[in-house]
Short mmCIF file of C-alpha atoms in Angstrom, two decimals:
data_model
loop_
_atom_site.label_atom_id
_atom_site.label_comp_id
_atom_site.label_asym_id
_atom_site.label_seq_id
_atom_site.Cartn_x
_atom_site.Cartn_y
_atom_site.Cartn_z
CA MET A 1 -14.59 -5.07 13.25
CA GLY A 2 -12.35 -4.56 16.30
CA GLN A 3 -12.62 -2.10 19.13
CA ALA A 4 -12.00 1.49 18.01
CA LEU A 5 -8.50 2.82 18.51
CA ALA A 6 -7.82 5.54 21.06
CA ASP A 7 -6.41 8.74 19.59
CA GLN A 8 -3.47 9.98 21.66
CA ARG A 9 -0.90 12.79 21.45
CA ILE A 10 2.53 12.11 22.92
CA GLU A 11 4.85 15.05 23.56
CA THR A 12 8.55 14.36 22.94
CA GLU A 13 11.72 16.33 22.39
CA LEU A 14 11.28 15.89 18.63
CA GLY A 15 7.66 17.01 18.45
CA THR A 16 4.15 15.71 19.19
CA PHE A 17 3.44 12.21 17.93
CA ARG A 18 -0.10 11.27 16.99
CA VAL A 19 -0.65 7.68 18.14
CA ALA A 20 -3.59 5.36 17.46
CA PHE A 21 -3.70 2.68 20.15
CA ARG A 22 -5.63 -0.30 21.45
CA PRO A 23 -4.19 -2.23 24.44
CA GLY A 24 -3.46 -5.93 24.33
CA LYS A 25 -0.96 -8.52 25.58
CA THR A 26 -0.04 -9.02 21.96
CA LEU A 27 0.76 -5.74 20.20
CA VAL A 28 0.85 -5.31 16.42
CA VAL A 29 2.88 -2.20 15.60
CA PHE A 30 2.24 -0.60 12.20
CA LEU A 31 5.03 1.54 10.74
CA ASN A 32 4.20 3.82 7.82
CA GLY A 33 6.21 5.03 4.91
CA ALA A 34 6.84 8.77 4.54
CA SER A 35 4.48 10.13 1.87
CA SER A 36 1.48 12.35 2.58
CA PHE A 37 -0.74 9.24 2.32
CA GLU A 38 1.16 7.36 5.04
CA THR A 39 -0.98 7.50 8.18
CA GLU A 40 -2.89 5.17 10.47
CA GLN A 41 -5.92 5.83 8.27
CA THR A 42 -4.58 3.78 5.34
CA PHE A 43 -3.91 0.78 7.62
CA ARG A 44 -7.50 0.70 8.91
CA PRO A 45 -8.77 -1.91 6.40
CA VAL A 46 -6.11 -4.27 7.82
CA ILE A 47 -6.60 -3.25 11.46
CA ASP A 48 -10.40 -3.50 11.34
CA ARG A 49 -10.12 -7.15 10.23
CA LEU A 50 -7.98 -8.20 13.21
CA PRO A 51 -9.54 -9.79 16.34
CA PRO A 52 -10.67 -7.18 18.92
CA GLN A 53 -8.34 -8.60 21.58
CA THR A 54 -5.29 -7.84 19.45
CA GLY A 55 -3.39 -4.79 20.65
CA ILE A 56 -2.65 -2.15 18.00
CA LEU A 57 -0.18 0.71 17.86
CA VAL A 58 0.25 3.09 14.91
CA VAL A 59 2.55 6.10 15.15
CA ASP A 60 2.56 8.88 12.56
CA TYR A 61 6.08 10.23 12.08
CA ILE A 62 6.98 13.78 13.03
CA ASN A 63 6.44 16.11 10.02
CA HIS A 64 3.96 13.60 8.56
CA GLY A 65 0.31 12.64 8.82
CA LEU A 66 -1.40 13.78 12.01
CA SER A 67 1.77 14.29 14.04
CA SER A 68 3.24 17.76 14.53
CA LEU A 69 6.06 19.48 12.73
CA GLU A 70 9.45 19.05 14.31
CA LYS A 71 10.72 21.01 17.31
CA ARG A 72 14.28 20.49 16.12
CA ALA A 73 16.15 18.67 13.38
CA PHE A 74 16.77 14.97 13.95
CA ASN A 75 17.80 11.85 12.05
CA LEU A 76 15.95 8.61 11.37
CA GLU A 77 17.57 6.58 14.12
CA GLU A 78 16.71 9.27 16.71
CA GLU A 79 13.05 9.09 15.74
CA ALA A 80 13.17 5.29 15.69
CA GLY A 81 14.53 5.43 19.25
CA VAL A 82 11.61 7.58 20.42
CA ILE A 83 9.11 5.26 18.72
CA LEU A 84 10.83 2.30 20.41
CA LYS A 85 10.21 3.92 23.81
CA ILE A 86 6.54 4.44 22.94
CA ILE A 87 6.27 0.76 22.01
CA GLN A 88 7.98 -0.41 25.19
CA GLN A 89 5.75 1.77 27.36
CA GLN A 90 2.72 -0.26 26.27
CA GLY A 91 3.95 -3.24 28.31
CA ALA A 92 2.98 -5.88 25.73
CA GLN A 93 4.15 -9.48 26.13
CA ARG A 94 4.58 -10.08 22.39
CA ILE A 95 5.21 -7.65 19.56
CA LEU A 96 4.78 -8.04 15.81
CA LEU A 97 6.08 -5.33 13.48
CA VAL A 98 4.22 -4.51 10.25
CA ALA A 99 6.07 -2.00 8.07
CA HIS A 100 5.41 -0.34 4.73
CA SER A 101 8.12 1.28 2.59
CA LEU A 102 10.39 3.49 4.73
CA GLY A 103 8.81 1.90 7.79
CA GLY A 104 11.05 -1.07 7.09
CA VAL A 105 14.15 0.99 7.90
CA TYR A 106 12.57 2.14 11.16
CA ALA A 107 11.71 -1.49 11.89
CA LEU A 108 15.33 -2.60 11.37
CA HIS A 109 16.43 -0.20 14.13
CA ILE A 110 13.53 -0.98 16.47
CA ALA A 111 13.86 -4.75 16.06
CA GLN A 112 17.38 -4.71 17.51
CA LYS A 113 16.08 -3.51 20.89
CA LEU A 114 12.96 -5.67 21.32
CA ASN A 115 13.45 -8.95 23.17
CA ASN A 116 9.78 -9.91 22.75
CA LEU A 117 9.57 -9.49 18.96
CA ILE A 118 7.86 -12.51 17.40
CA GLY A 119 7.78 -11.58 13.71
CA PHE A 120 7.93 -9.02 10.93
CA VAL A 121 5.53 -8.39 8.04
CA GLY A 122 6.97 -6.14 5.36
CA ILE A 123 4.84 -4.40 2.74
CA GLU A 124 7.36 -3.45 0.07
CA PRO A 125 9.77 -2.31 2.80
CA MET A 126 12.60 -0.07 1.63
CA THR A 127 15.83 -1.99 1.04
CA ARG A 128 19.40 -0.74 1.07
CA GLU A 129 19.71 -1.84 -2.55
CA ILE A 130 16.67 0.00 -3.90
CA ILE A 131 18.00 3.28 -2.49
CA LEU A 132 21.75 2.97 -2.98
CA ASP A 133 22.08 0.74 -6.05
CA PRO A 134 18.65 0.19 -7.66
CA PRO A 135 18.22 -2.39 -10.45
CA HIS A 136 17.35 -1.02 -13.90
CA SER A 137 15.81 -4.02 -15.60
CA GLY A 138 12.46 -5.75 -15.97
CA GLY A 139 9.76 -4.43 -13.69
CA TYR A 140 12.09 -1.82 -12.22
CA GLN A 141 12.75 -0.26 -15.62
CA ALA A 142 9.06 -0.32 -16.51
CA GLU A 143 8.28 1.54 -13.29
CA ILE A 144 10.98 4.15 -13.98
CA GLU A 145 9.67 4.73 -17.50
CA ALA A 146 6.06 5.01 -16.35
CA ALA A 147 6.99 7.54 -13.65
CA ALA A 148 8.97 9.62 -16.14
CA LYS A 149 5.86 10.12 -18.27
CA MET A 150 3.76 11.48 -15.41
CA THR A 151 3.48 15.10 -14.29
CA GLU A 152 2.89 16.05 -10.67
CA LYS A 153 -0.79 16.60 -11.48
CA ASP A 154 -0.97 13.17 -13.12
CA VAL A 155 0.39 11.56 -9.96
CA LEU A 156 -2.10 13.44 -7.79
CA ARG A 157 -5.04 12.37 -9.98
CA LEU A 158 -3.81 8.77 -9.96
CA PHE A 159 -3.61 8.62 -6.19
CA LYS A 160 -7.00 10.24 -5.78
CA ARG A 161 -8.53 7.54 -8.00
CA ARG A 162 -6.76 4.85 -5.99
CA VAL A 163 -7.90 6.25 -2.65
CA GLU A 164 -11.49 6.37 -3.91
CA ARG A 165 -11.23 2.83 -5.28
CA TYR A 166 -9.70 1.04 -2.30
CA PHE A 167 -11.31 2.76 0.70
CA PRO A 168 -14.93 3.30 1.81
CA PRO A 169 -16.17 6.82 0.92
CA SER A 170 -15.96 8.32 4.42
CA LEU A 171 -12.48 6.92 5.04
CA ALA A 172 -11.33 7.91 1.54
CA GLN A 173 -12.39 11.48 2.28
CA GLN A 174 -10.42 11.48 5.57
CA ILE A 175 -7.32 10.11 3.85
CA TRP A 176 -7.54 12.67 1.07
CA GLU A 177 -8.09 15.59 3.45
CA THR A 178 -5.18 14.47 5.67
CA SER A 179 -2.93 14.23 2.63
CA LEU A 180 -3.87 17.70 1.38
CA ALA A 181 -3.33 19.19 4.84
CA ASP A 182 0.04 17.45 5.08
CA GLU A 183 1.06 18.90 1.73
CA ARG A 184 -0.07 22.43 2.67
CA ARG A 185 2.04 22.56 5.83
CA SER A 186 5.09 20.84 4.33
CA ASP A 187 8.42 22.65 4.49
CA PRO A 188 10.62 21.99 1.41
CA ALA A 189 13.79 22.47 3.45
CA ILE A 190 12.71 19.84 5.99
CA GLU A 191 11.62 17.45 3.25
CA GLN A 192 14.95 17.81 1.44
CA ARG A 193 16.94 17.26 4.62
CA GLN A 194 14.92 14.22 5.66
CA SER A 195 15.04 12.67 2.21
CA ALA A 196 18.83 12.93 2.21
CA ASP A 197 18.94 11.46 5.71
CA TYR A 198 16.88 8.40 4.70
CA SER A 199 19.63 7.41 2.26
CA ALA A 200 22.38 8.38 4.68
CA ALA A 201 20.79 6.25 7.40
CA LEU A 202 21.26 3.14 5.25
CA LYS A 203 24.92 4.03 4.74
CA ARG A 204 25.49 4.72 8.44
CA PHE A 205 24.41 1.19 9.36
CA PRO A 206 25.63 -1.07 6.52
CA ASN A 207 25.27 -4.28 8.55
CA LEU A 208 21.84 -3.61 10.02
CA LYS A 209 19.47 -6.53 9.39
CA LEU A 210 16.76 -8.63 10.99
CA SER A 211 17.73 -11.50 13.27
CA HIS A 212 18.42 -14.70 11.33
CA ASP A 213 15.73 -16.68 13.22
CA LEU A 214 12.93 -14.09 13.06
CA PRO A 215 9.77 -15.18 11.16
CA VAL A 216 9.38 -12.77 8.23
CA THR A 217 6.77 -12.40 5.49
CA ILE A 218 7.26 -9.92 2.66
CA PHE A 219 4.39 -8.68 0.49
CA ALA A 220 5.69 -7.16 -2.74
CA ARG A 221 5.26 -7.16 -6.48
CA ASP A 222 6.64 -10.34 -8.02
CA PHE A 223 9.57 -8.69 -9.86
CA ARG A 224 11.08 -7.67 -6.48
CA GLU A 225 11.46 -11.19 -5.02
CA ALA A 226 15.17 -11.56 -5.84
CA GLU A 227 15.87 -8.11 -4.37
CA TYR A 228 14.28 -9.11 -1.07
CA ARG A 229 16.15 -12.43 -1.02
CA ARG A 230 19.37 -10.39 -1.16
CA SER A 231 18.13 -7.90 1.41
CA GLU A 232 18.48 -7.21 5.12
CA TYR A 233 14.97 -8.65 5.59
CA PHE A 234 15.94 -12.19 4.53
CA THR A 235 16.05 -14.70 7.40
CA GLU A 236 15.97 -18.47 7.92
CA LYS A 237 12.19 -18.18 8.43
CA TRP A 238 11.48 -16.01 5.40
CA ASN A 239 8.41 -16.10 3.18
CA PHE A 240 7.62 -14.06 0.07
CA LYS A 241 4.09 -13.30 -1.13
CA PRO A 242 3.89 -11.82 -4.65
CA TYR A 243 0.99 -9.39 -4.39
CA GLY A 244 0.19 -5.95 -5.67
CA SER A 245 0.15 -3.84 -8.81
CA PHE A 246 1.71 -0.80 -7.12
CA HIS A 247 3.74 0.11 -4.03
CA TYR A 248 0.81 0.35 -1.61
CA VAL A 249 0.03 -3.36 -1.48
CA HIS A 250 -1.97 -3.02 1.75
CA TRP A 251 -4.50 -0.85 -0.10
CA GLU A 252 -5.19 -3.64 -2.57
CA TYR A 253 -4.90 -6.69 -0.29
CA PRO A 254 -5.79 -5.84 3.32
CA GLY A 255 -7.47 -9.21 3.84
CA GLU A 256 -4.40 -11.19 2.78
CA ILE A 257 -2.16 -9.12 5.04
CA ARG A 258 -4.59 -9.59 7.95
CA THR A 259 -4.50 -13.35 7.39
CA THR A 260 -0.70 -13.41 7.46
CA ILE A 261 -0.62 -11.35 10.67
CA GLU A 262 -3.05 -13.74 12.36
CA GLU A 263 -1.09 -16.79 11.16
CA LEU A 264 2.13 -15.39 12.63
CA LEU A 265 0.42 -14.58 15.91
CA VAL A 266 -0.96 -18.10 16.22
CA ARG A 267 2.26 -19.81 15.07
CA GLU A 268 4.47 -17.86 17.47
CA LYS A 269 2.08 -17.98 20.45
CA ILE A 270 3.87 -18.42 23.76
#
C-alpha cells in the first residue's frame, strides 16, 4: 500500500475543491464521473496498489463528493480549466490521466493543454455518441430495458450491495455516507443545469479528441468496443480491454487497472 494521500482544500472562484494528493515526479490524475458515488474514495483500491513513489492527484468536482457547492454557475470547460491549473501547479514531469465516465470529457479538455501528458486510461469514459446519438441494439438495448424496470429505491439498493461487495467494510461505509450526504445537499436546479451542460459541452466542441499519437487504454464492457473505436478516444496507440459487468469497472477490476497504469508508466518513461 502506498503513502497516504494528503487531504487538501483549494479555494477557487467556482467553489472549494477537495483534493487528495501525493507528490511525485510522475503524477497520475484521476478524474471522476458525476454521480454521488464519484469521489476519490472509490478510486482507492486502484491507488493503494500503485508504487508509493507514484504521485497521485484526485479532484472532486464542485457540487459533488467532498468539494463544496458552487459559488456561481459555470460550465464544464470552465471547471476543466481550473482543474488543469491545479494539475500544473503540482510541477510533475510526467502526467497520466485516468478518467471514469464524465471524467473522460474533462480529460479531453485538459489533455489539449498538457505538454507532458504520457497516456490516458479510460474507464467507460463518456463519448459524444453515447450522449448525442446512443445505439439501441445488443448490450445497449439490454441495459435500457433493465434500467426501465428499476425504481429509484431499486437502484439505491443495488448500489448499496455493490459498494458492500467491492470495498472493505470501513471504506464501504465512508463511500456510502459520502453518497448520502451528497444526495442530501443536492440542489435539483443545479443538477438539471449541469446535466444539460454536459450534453451541450459535447456539442460546443465537436472536433475535440485525444492526440493521434497518445497511448490510450480503454476499459469497458465488451459490447462497447465498436463505439470506442469510433470515438474521440481512438488513437494510433489505442488498446481496448473488455472488462466489467456494469459501468463502474474500477470497482470490479482495480488490480487490472493498476497493472495497465504501471505498464504505461514504464513504457513511456523518459
